[in-house]
Tab-separated table of C-alpha atoms in Angstrom:
chain	number	residue	atom	x	y	z
D	1140	MET	CA	20.111	29.221	13.170
D	1141	ASN	CA	18.244	26.066	14.038
D	1142	ASP	CA	14.935	27.699	13.298
D	1143	GLN	CA	16.127	28.034	9.654
D	1144	ILE	CA	14.524	25.795	6.977
D	1145	GLY	CA	16.658	22.693	6.737
D	1146	TRP	CA	14.413	20.899	4.350
D	1147	ARG	CA	11.613	21.629	2.016
D	1148	GLY	CA	9.165	19.214	0.190
D	1149	SER	CA	9.307	18.701	-3.662
D	1150	ALA	CA	7.437	21.232	-5.712
D	1151	GLU	CA	7.090	18.480	-8.247
D	1152	LYS	CA	5.028	16.456	-5.958
D	1153	GLY	CA	2.850	19.564	-4.676
D	1154	GLU	CA	4.578	19.331	-1.287
D	1155	SER	CA	6.643	22.549	-1.147
D	1156	HIS	CA	4.466	23.667	1.723
D	1157	LEU	CA	6.072	21.144	3.805
D	1158	THR	CA	9.208	22.235	5.657
D	1159	LEU	CA	11.431	21.091	8.698
D	1160	THR	CA	13.782	23.320	10.585
D	1161	THR	CA	17.483	22.492	10.586
D	1162	ALA	CA	17.144	21.182	14.051
D	1163	ASP	CA	14.255	19.026	13.303
D	1164	ASP	CA	15.910	17.679	10.128
D	1165	ALA	CA	18.876	16.672	12.131
D	1166	LEU	CA	16.668	14.751	14.389
D	1167	VAL	CA	15.041	12.946	11.370
D	1168	GLN	CA	18.294	12.065	9.771
D	1169	ALA	CA	19.554	10.504	12.862
D	1170	ALA	CA	16.357	8.337	13.256
D	1171	TRP	CA	16.767	7.271	9.747
D	1172	LYS	CA	20.450	6.270	10.168
D	1173	ARG	CA	19.347	4.155	13.010
D	1174	ALA	CA	16.770	2.320	10.953
D	1175	GLU	CA	19.434	1.908	8.164
D	1176	ALA	CA	21.776	0.314	10.599
D	1177	MET	CA	19.125	-2.344	11.472
D	1178	ARG	CA	18.073	-3.016	7.858
D	1179	PRO	CA	20.450	-5.961	7.098
D	1180	ALA	CA	19.351	-8.070	10.098
D	1181	PHE	CA	15.719	-7.261	9.412
D	1182	ASP	CA	16.221	-8.214	5.719
D	1183	ALA	CA	17.649	-11.739	6.661
D	1184	MET	CA	14.917	-12.344	9.259
D	1185	MET	CA	12.197	-11.617	6.717
D	1186	ARG	CA	13.808	-13.799	4.054
D	1187	GLU	CA	13.784	-16.609	6.569
D	1188	ILE	CA	10.185	-16.209	7.511
D	1189	CYS	CA	9.288	-16.074	3.805
D	1190	ASP	CA	10.946	-19.386	3.377
D	1191	ARG	CA	9.265	-20.892	6.619
D	1192	THR	CA	5.904	-19.997	5.328
D	1193	ASN	CA	6.451	-21.023	1.661
D	1194	GLU	CA	3.821	-23.838	2.133
D	1195	ARG	CA	1.381	-21.013	2.184
D	1196	GLY	CA	2.752	-19.447	-0.988
D	1197	SER	CA	4.555	-16.705	0.531
D	1198	GLN	CA	5.987	-14.023	-1.598
D	1199	LEU	CA	8.422	-11.336	-0.355
D	1200	PRO	CA	8.213	-8.340	-2.775
D	1201	GLY	CA	11.430	-6.701	-3.593
D	1202	ASP	CA	13.658	-9.674	-2.655
D	1203	ARG	CA	16.308	-9.996	-5.264
D	1204	LEU	CA	19.093	-11.983	-3.369
D	1205	SER	CA	19.050	-14.579	-6.357
D	1206	GLU	CA	20.275	-11.576	-8.353
D	1207	GLY	CA	23.043	-10.575	-6.034
D	1208	VAL	CA	21.068	-7.678	-4.301
D	1209	THR	CA	21.610	-8.034	-0.653
D	1210	GLU	CA	18.977	-5.341	0.373
D	1211	VAL	CA	15.256	-5.962	0.067
D	1212	ASP	CA	13.732	-3.358	-2.117
D	1213	TYR	CA	11.678	-0.737	-0.015
D	1214	SER	CA	12.532	-2.182	3.234
D	1215	LEU	CA	13.770	0.982	4.382
D	1216	LYS	CA	11.719	4.190	4.278
D	1217	THR	CA	13.521	6.755	2.232
D	1218	LEU	CA	14.897	9.809	3.918
D	1219	GLU	CA	12.792	12.005	1.689
D	1220	SER	CA	9.712	10.136	2.644
D	1221	LEU	CA	10.365	10.204	6.249
D	1222	ARG	CA	10.992	14.036	6.101
D	1223	GLY	CA	7.608	14.447	4.571
D	1224	LYS	CA	5.702	12.376	6.908
D	1225	VAL	CA	7.137	14.067	9.914
D	1226	ALA	CA	6.406	17.424	8.319
D	1227	ARG	CA	2.893	16.487	7.865
D	1228	GLU	CA	2.486	15.316	11.478
D	1229	LEU	CA	4.014	18.624	12.766
D	1230	ARG	CA	1.582	20.656	10.604
D	1231	LYS	CA	-1.460	18.812	11.964
D	1232	ASP	CA	-0.520	19.268	15.459
D	1233	LEU	CA	1.232	22.380	16.388
D	1234	GLU	CA	1.806	21.137	20.060
D	1235	ILE	CA	3.735	17.950	19.210
D	1236	SER	CA	7.392	17.784	19.098
D	1237	THR	CA	9.679	16.305	16.343
D	1238	ALA	CA	11.071	13.746	19.032
D	1239	GLU	CA	7.435	12.678	19.737
D	1240	VAL	CA	6.585	12.159	16.053
D	1241	LEU	CA	9.641	10.013	15.420
D	1242	GLY	CA	9.056	8.091	18.824
D	1243	LYS	CA	5.642	7.055	17.324
D	1244	MET	CA	7.008	6.151	13.952
D	1245	LYS	CA	6.439	2.469	13.116
D	1246	ASP	CA	7.413	2.140	9.416
D	1247	LEU	CA	11.154	3.310	8.888
D	1248	ASN	CA	11.836	-0.401	8.493
D	1249	ARG	CA	8.980	-2.038	6.626
D	1250	TYR	CA	8.102	-5.217	4.723
D	1251	THR	CA	5.196	-6.733	2.968
D	1252	LEU	CA	4.318	-10.467	2.688
D	1253	LEU	CA	1.865	-11.786	0.077
D	1254	PHE	CA	-0.362	-14.752	0.449
D	1255	GLU	CA	-3.020	-15.860	-2.061
D	1256	ALA	CA	-6.498	-15.297	-0.678
D	1257	GLN	CA	-7.045	-18.968	-0.020
D	1258	SER	CA	-4.203	-19.333	2.351
D	1259	TYR	CA	-3.908	-15.761	3.412
D	1260	THR	CA	-5.195	-15.908	7.038
D	1261	ARG	CA	-3.156	-19.015	7.998
D	1262	GLY	CA	-0.089	-17.546	6.413
D	1263	VAL	CA	-0.456	-14.360	8.436
D	1264	GLN	CA	-1.082	-16.269	11.736
D	1265	GLU	CA	2.117	-18.463	10.999
D	1266	THR	CA	4.213	-15.193	10.468
D	1267	PHE	CA	2.896	-13.739	13.716
D	1268	GLN	CA	4.097	-16.939	15.423
D	1269	GLU	CA	7.502	-16.652	13.795
D	1270	LEU	CA	7.953	-13.044	15.022
D	1271	ARG	CA	6.809	-13.713	18.525
D	1272	ALA	CA	9.203	-16.789	18.733
D	1273	ARG	CA	11.913	-14.233	17.855
D	1274	GLY	CA	10.956	-12.093	20.922
D	1275	PHE	CA	9.211	-9.412	18.876
D	1276	GLU	CA	6.311	-7.649	20.774
D	1277	GLU	CA	3.272	-6.775	18.988
D	1278	ILE	CA	2.424	-2.985	18.714
D	1279	LYS	CA	-0.538	-2.986	16.609
D	1280	VAL	CA	-2.371	-5.272	14.117
D	1281	GLN	CA	-4.938	-3.273	11.859
D	1282	ASN	CA	-7.395	-5.043	9.529
D	1283	THR	CA	-8.757	-2.841	6.719
D	1284	TRP	CA	-10.072	-5.473	4.425
D	1285	ILE	CA	-13.528	-3.884	4.556
D	1286	ASP	CA	-12.070	-0.470	3.899
D	1287	PRO	CA	-12.898	1.021	0.375
D	1288	VAL	CA	-9.718	2.672	-0.296
D	1289	TYR	CA	-7.058	0.479	1.467
D	1290	LYS	CA	-7.414	-3.373	1.870
D	1291	GLY	CA	-5.020	-5.306	3.843
D	1292	ILE	CA	-3.626	-6.034	7.132
D	1293	ASN	CA	-0.895	-3.591	8.584
D	1294	SER	CA	0.931	-4.524	11.768
D	1295	ALA	CA	3.728	-3.112	13.783
D	1296	TRP	CA	6.210	-4.865	15.911
D	1297	ILE	CA	9.321	-3.857	18.313
D	1298	HIS	CA	12.417	-5.434	18.245
D	1299	PRO	CA	13.464	-6.545	21.845
D	1300	GLU	CA	17.036	-5.630	21.751
D	1301	SER	CA	17.412	-2.494	19.768
D	1302	GLY	CA	13.908	-1.106	20.451
D	1303	GLN	CA	13.611	-0.483	16.676
D	1304	ARG	CA	10.009	-0.654	15.290
D	1305	VAL	CA	9.104	-2.733	12.226
D	1306	GLU	CA	6.085	-2.447	10.051
D	1307	LEU	CA	4.828	-5.616	8.346
D	1308	GLN	CA	1.948	-5.466	5.766
D	1309	PHE	CA	0.204	-8.433	4.513
D	1310	HIS	CA	-1.513	-8.430	1.125
D	1311	THR	CA	-2.806	-10.785	-1.473
D	1312	PRO	CA	-0.945	-10.428	-4.856
D	1313	ASP	CA	-4.162	-8.591	-6.069
D	1314	SER	CA	-4.409	-6.217	-3.248
D	1315	PHE	CA	-0.704	-5.456	-3.584
D	1316	ASP	CA	-0.899	-4.613	-7.182
D	1317	VAL	CA	-3.949	-2.196	-6.482
D	1318	LYS	CA	-2.125	-0.582	-3.596
D	1319	MET	CA	0.856	0.121	-5.865
D	1320	ASP	CA	-1.259	1.267	-8.694
D	1321	ASN	CA	-3.191	3.633	-6.198
D	1322	HIS	CA	0.092	5.195	-4.789
D	1323	ALA	CA	0.037	8.383	-6.668
D	1324	LEU	CA	-3.782	8.955	-5.851
D	1325	TYR	CA	-2.976	7.986	-2.130
D	1326	GLU	CA	-0.202	10.580	-1.902
D	1327	LEU	CA	-2.424	13.281	-3.363
D	1328	SER	CA	-5.220	12.538	-0.981
D	1329	ARG	CA	-2.941	12.715	2.082
D	1330	SER	CA	-0.324	15.110	1.341
D	1331	GLY	CA	-2.168	18.202	2.200
D	1332	ALA	CA	-1.343	19.477	-1.332
D	1333	LEU	CA	-4.920	19.802	-2.308
D	1334	ILE	CA	-6.004	21.756	0.897
D	1335	GLN	CA	-3.096	23.981	0.066
D	1336	GLU	CA	-4.289	24.590	-3.362
D	1337	PHE	CA	-8.056	24.757	-3.169
D	1338	GLY	CA	-8.542	25.550	0.585
D	1339	GLU	CA	-10.039	23.477	3.355
D	1340	GLU	CA	-13.667	23.277	2.296
D	1341	ASN	CA	-13.189	23.004	-1.524
D	1342	SER	CA	-10.474	20.424	-1.319
D	1343	GLU	CA	-12.850	17.886	0.143
D	1344	ALA	CA	-14.430	17.081	-3.182
D	1345	TYR	CA	-10.987	16.677	-4.825
D	1346	ILE	CA	-9.819	14.364	-1.974
D	1347	ASP	CA	-12.989	12.466	-2.386
D	1348	ALA	CA	-12.265	12.131	-6.154
D	1349	ALA	CA	-8.934	10.601	-5.573
D	1350	ASN	CA	-10.316	8.234	-3.025
D	1351	GLN	CA	-13.194	7.258	-5.514
D	1352	LEU	CA	-10.541	6.497	-8.183
D	1353	GLN	CA	-8.724	4.246	-5.661
D	1354	ASN	CA	-11.781	2.324	-4.642
D	1355	GLU	CA	-12.870	1.706	-8.224
D	1356	ARG	CA	-9.626	-0.205	-8.735
D	1357	TYR	CA	-10.657	-2.553	-6.018
D	1358	GLN	CA	-14.091	-3.023	-7.329
D	1359	THR	CA	-13.216	-3.821	-11.080
D	1360	TYR	CA	-9.855	-5.317	-10.784
D	1361	ARG	CA	-10.276	-8.604	-12.211
D	1362	ASP	CA	-11.481	-9.643	-15.602
D	1363	VAL	CA	-13.492	-12.864	-15.464
D	1364	ASN	CA	-14.860	-13.912	-18.793
D	1365	GLY	CA	-15.360	-10.075	-19.740
D	1366	ASP	CA	-16.841	-9.137	-16.314
D	1367	ARG	CA	-14.954	-6.668	-14.104
D	1368	LEU	CA	-15.048	-8.171	-10.603
D	1369	PRO	CA	-13.695	-6.923	-7.185
D	1370	ILE	CA	-10.511	-8.595	-5.862
D	1371	GLU	CA	-10.877	-11.628	-3.782
D	1372	ILE	CA	-11.237	-11.053	-0.028
D	1373	PRO	CA	-9.465	-13.687	2.051
D	1374	ASN	CA	-11.657	-16.084	4.183
D	1375	ASP	CA	-11.507	-15.451	8.010
D	1376	HIS	CA	-9.593	-12.426	7.786
D	1377	GLU	CA	-11.535	-11.226	10.817
D	1378	GLN	CA	-9.686	-13.824	12.955
D	1379	LEU	CA	-6.590	-11.746	12.575
D	1380	ALA	CA	-8.017	-8.474	14.035
D	1381	LYS	CA	-11.262	-6.733	14.069
D	1382	PRO	CA	-12.025	-5.219	10.621
D	1383	PHE	CA	-12.688	-1.599	10.483
D	1384	ALA	CA	-13.030	0.970	7.496
D	1385	ARG	CA	-10.953	4.323	7.831
D	1386	GLU	CA	-12.882	5.735	4.785
D	1387	GLU	CA	-16.538	5.656	3.883
D	1388	LEU	CA	-18.396	6.181	0.465
D	1389	LEU	CA	-20.234	9.292	-0.008
D	1390	GLY	CA	-20.245	10.203	-3.691
D	1391	ILE	CA	-19.632	13.991	-3.231
D	1392	ALA	CA	-17.145	14.531	-6.018
D	1393	GLN	CA	-18.378	15.506	-9.602
D	1394	GLU	CA	-16.972	14.604	-12.848
D	1395	HIS	CA	-14.591	17.577	-13.218
D	1396	HIS	CA	-13.185	16.637	-9.646
D	1397	LEU	CA	-12.519	13.201	-11.110
D	1398	ALA	CA	-11.043	14.543	-14.207
D	1399	VAL	CA	-8.599	16.733	-12.377
D	1400	MET	CA	-7.417	13.759	-10.139
D	1401	ARG	CA	-7.057	11.694	-13.265
D	1402	GLU	CA	-4.717	14.143	-14.651
D	1403	ARG	CA	-2.752	14.639	-11.671
D	1404	ALA	CA	-2.154	11.122	-11.018
D	1405	GLY	CA	-1.941	10.048	-14.770
D	1406	VAL	CA	-4.981	7.710	-14.643
D	1407	PRO	CA	-5.747	6.640	-18.273
D	1408	LEU	CA	-9.145	6.418	-19.856
D	1409	PRO	CA	-11.128	3.251	-18.862
D	1410	ASN	CA	-10.563	1.453	-21.991
D	1411	LEU	CA	-6.820	1.983	-21.882
D	1412	ALA	CA	-6.730	0.682	-18.254
D	1413	GLN	CA	-8.647	-2.524	-19.145
D	1414	ASN	CA	-6.501	-3.347	-22.197
D	1415	GLN	CA	-3.061	-2.245	-20.891
D	1416	ARG	CA	-2.869	-3.065	-17.225
D	1417	THR	CA	0.407	-4.144	-15.627
D	1418	SER	CA	1.260	-6.094	-12.483
D	1419	VAL	CA	3.855	-4.724	-9.983
D	1420	THR	CA	4.369	-8.104	-8.521
D	1421	GLN	CA	5.700	-9.205	-11.915
D	1422	ASN	CA	8.632	-6.849	-11.723
D	1423	PRO	CA	8.682	-4.969	-8.356
D	1424	ALA	CA	12.381	-4.180	-8.435
D	1425	THR	CA	12.129	-2.007	-11.481
D	1426	GLN	CA	9.086	-0.164	-10.322
D	1427	GLN	CA	10.263	0.403	-6.759
D	1428	ASN	CA	13.031	2.690	-8.249
D	1429	MET	CA	10.792	4.794	-10.036
D	1430	SER	CA	9.142	8.086	-8.731
D	1431	VAL	CA	5.578	8.484	-7.815
D	1432	SER	CA	4.830	10.216	-11.034
D	1433	GLN	CA	6.478	7.593	-13.278
D	1434	LEU	CA	4.514	4.794	-11.314
D	1435	ALA	CA	1.436	6.670	-12.059
D	1436	GLU	CA	2.085	7.052	-15.757
D	1437	MET	CA	2.639	3.316	-16.272
D	1438	LYS	CA	-0.300	2.170	-14.178
D	1439	GLY	CA	-3.930	1.568	-15.315
D	1440	GLY	CA	-7.056	3.013	-13.966
D	1441	VAL	CA	-10.856	2.884	-14.439
D	1442	ASN	CA	-13.828	5.045	-13.928
D	1443	ALA	CA	-14.581	5.859	-10.406
D	1444	THR	CA	-16.939	5.163	-7.288
D	1445	SER	CA	-17.372	7.506	-4.284
D	1446	THR	CA	-15.326	7.612	-0.902
D	1447	ARG	CA	-14.744	10.048	1.661
D	1448	ARG	CA	-12.538	10.004	4.913
D	1449	SER	CA	-14.819	8.401	7.844
D	1450	GLY	CA	-13.162	10.124	10.860
D	1451	GLN	CA	-14.896	7.376	12.784
D	1452	ASN	CA	-11.886	5.680	14.864
D	1453	GLY	CA	-12.036	2.127	14.288
D	1454	GLN	CA	-15.757	2.177	13.335
D	1455	PRO	CA	-16.945	0.325	10.084
D	1456	ALA	CA	-18.003	2.579	7.448
D	1457	SER	CA	-20.310	1.929	4.629
D	1458	THR	CA	-18.671	0.107	1.831
D	1459	GLN	CA	-21.690	0.350	-0.661
D	1460	VAL	CA	-20.268	1.052	-4.122
D	1461	GLN	CA	-22.088	3.633	-6.241
D	1462	SER	CA	-22.029	3.942	-9.998
D	1463	ALA	CA	-19.981	6.734	-11.455
D	1464	SER	CA	-20.727	9.085	-14.219
D	1465	SER	CA	-20.550	7.747	-17.787
D	1466	THR	CA	-19.839	11.035	-19.372
D	1467	GLN	CA	-16.440	11.612	-21.405
D	1468	GLN	CA	-13.430	11.465	-19.155
D	1469	SER	CA	-10.012	12.913	-19.567
D	1470	GLY	CA	-6.610	11.649	-18.453
D	1471	LYS	CA	-3.146	10.729	-19.549
D	1472	ALA	CA	-2.496	7.727	-21.871
D	1473	VAL	CA	-0.459	4.948	-20.483
D	1474	ASN	CA	3.484	5.569	-20.821
D	1475	PRO	CA	4.894	3.353	-23.475
D	1476	ALA	CA	7.594	2.783	-21.016
D	1477	ALA	CA	4.999	0.350	-19.393
D	1478	GLY	CA	6.558	-2.132	-21.655
D	1479	LEU	CA	9.402	-2.533	-19.049
D	1480	ALA	CA	6.994	-4.381	-16.938
D	1481	ARG	CA	5.289	-7.604	-18.006
D	1482	GLN	CA	1.655	-7.674	-18.787
D	1483	ARG	CA	-0.507	-9.164	-16.048
D	1484	SER	CA	-0.956	-12.770	-16.270
D	1485	ALA	CA	-4.515	-13.954	-17.017
D	1486	ARG	CA	-5.777	-14.914	-13.428
D	1487	GLY	CA	-9.371	-14.125	-14.575
D	1488	ASN	CA	-10.430	-17.442	-16.028
D	1489	ALA	CA	-11.750	-18.661	-12.658
D	1490	GLN	CA	-14.917	-20.684	-11.474
D	1491	ASN	CA	-16.944	-19.616	-8.351
D	1492	SER	CA	-15.425	-21.556	-5.520
D	1493	GLY	CA	-17.762	-20.369	-2.781
D	1494	ASN	CA	-14.904	-19.157	-0.739
D	1495	ALA	CA	-16.276	-15.827	-0.052
D	1496	ALA	CA	-19.811	-16.596	0.957
D	1497	ALA	CA	-19.442	-15.002	4.170
D	1498	GLN	CA	-17.990	-11.728	2.730
D	1499	GLY	CA	-21.229	-10.315	1.162
D	1500	PRO	CA	-22.495	-10.088	-2.419
D	1501	ALA	CA	-19.666	-8.383	-4.087
D	1502	ALA	CA	-17.148	-10.864	-2.536
D	1503	GLN	CA	-19.233	-13.952	-3.449
D	1504	GLN	CA	-18.111	-13.147	-7.007
D	1505	ASN	CA	-14.388	-13.569	-6.160
D	1506	ALA	CA	-13.288	-16.829	-7.814
D	1507	ALA	CA	-9.779	-16.538	-9.016
D	1508	ARG	CA	-8.017	-19.773	-9.329
D	1509	PRO	CA	-5.130	-20.149	-6.980
D	1510	ARG	CA	-1.778	-19.402	-8.385
D	1511	GLN	CA	0.592	-22.014	-8.556
D	1512	PHE	CA	4.012	-21.299	-6.901
D	1513	PRO	CA	7.260	-22.848	-7.325
D	1514	GLN	CA	8.469	-25.277	-4.761
D	1515	GLN	CA	11.154	-23.870	-2.309
D	1516	ASN	CA	13.365	-25.242	0.280
D	1517	ASN	CA	14.005	-23.945	3.718
D	1518	ASN	CA	17.716	-23.685	3.200
D	1519	ALA	CA	19.444	-20.312	3.774
D	1520	GLY	CA	20.965	-18.449	1.016
D	1521	PRO	CA	20.002	-17.390	-2.580
D	1522	ARG	CA	16.720	-18.668	-3.809
D	1523	ARG	CA	14.491	-17.864	-6.795
D	1524	ASN	CA	12.311	-14.734	-6.768
D	1525	HIS	CA	8.666	-15.705	-6.034
């Protein structure tokens, strides 16, 4: 009976090939309940750390305590997402057990802190100090700011008393927006659904197309006086951990591969993307309750550059951006429900500050004016959303 299927992935998300046995699903549910029990304590800790780093302009996405919401949105991985992740790991390695997969899991409890690019590195360093002062032990710090598909710092820490692990991501407001905009494409590229549909060899170009579209958002995110510029890369981010790229740019996808990925993820045409962008940091609470498909429909997108999985463990890959085809593109129009989220504020009217001189030609164009944050105090209790 324990070998019977206890869970199957969503057909709507193209994950019906993912399954767990009844016994495996019971282990997954037990691990999730342990993380759920730790959530209140971790939420309170992260709010306090955010307050302590407010001089660096810290933001804690999903914090709605001032609205009477006691839980930080997204601070607990959903049970459905955990099931899918475990099922994917079991498919990749037939020798590994469910208990071993769960033992390596670092993101059941997870949080994101945002700092503007100019204060990012110092803000992350101060957060690390806060965690160590509370007895947390570092498991990993992963710096992918040079990665073409995902830019940020991912860290994992272990709680000294419970043994529970916590993932903490660090982004700038712009990199967080792009990450959230890219979520549907990210899920498509990693879920295995494309391999299931097109086969191992043929799926490679479709996965590459999904990665290309993700990369293009990073490269053309900011509108500065009519020019589409890359997001701003934080100064001295390499002080936090040695940078590496998990993906590399190859350009093997053709226009019809890109068109399929645009349609699957609801990526609109370039002109729609530029005119109707929205910002997830403006209203994270609303969007965190949406499905992947709903998020994809309301997010913008633009034409693509080229990427591919590197396979080089911890080794930097090429980050050269290649021009995409300018032929006619297909995709879904932005959902009118996008009006639920406020339009992105104009961050683009900036002057070059020279902050990115060491980051290469693309980063040297990054010149967004630092955003002004409201003053906060360090008192516990309700506070304004950042």
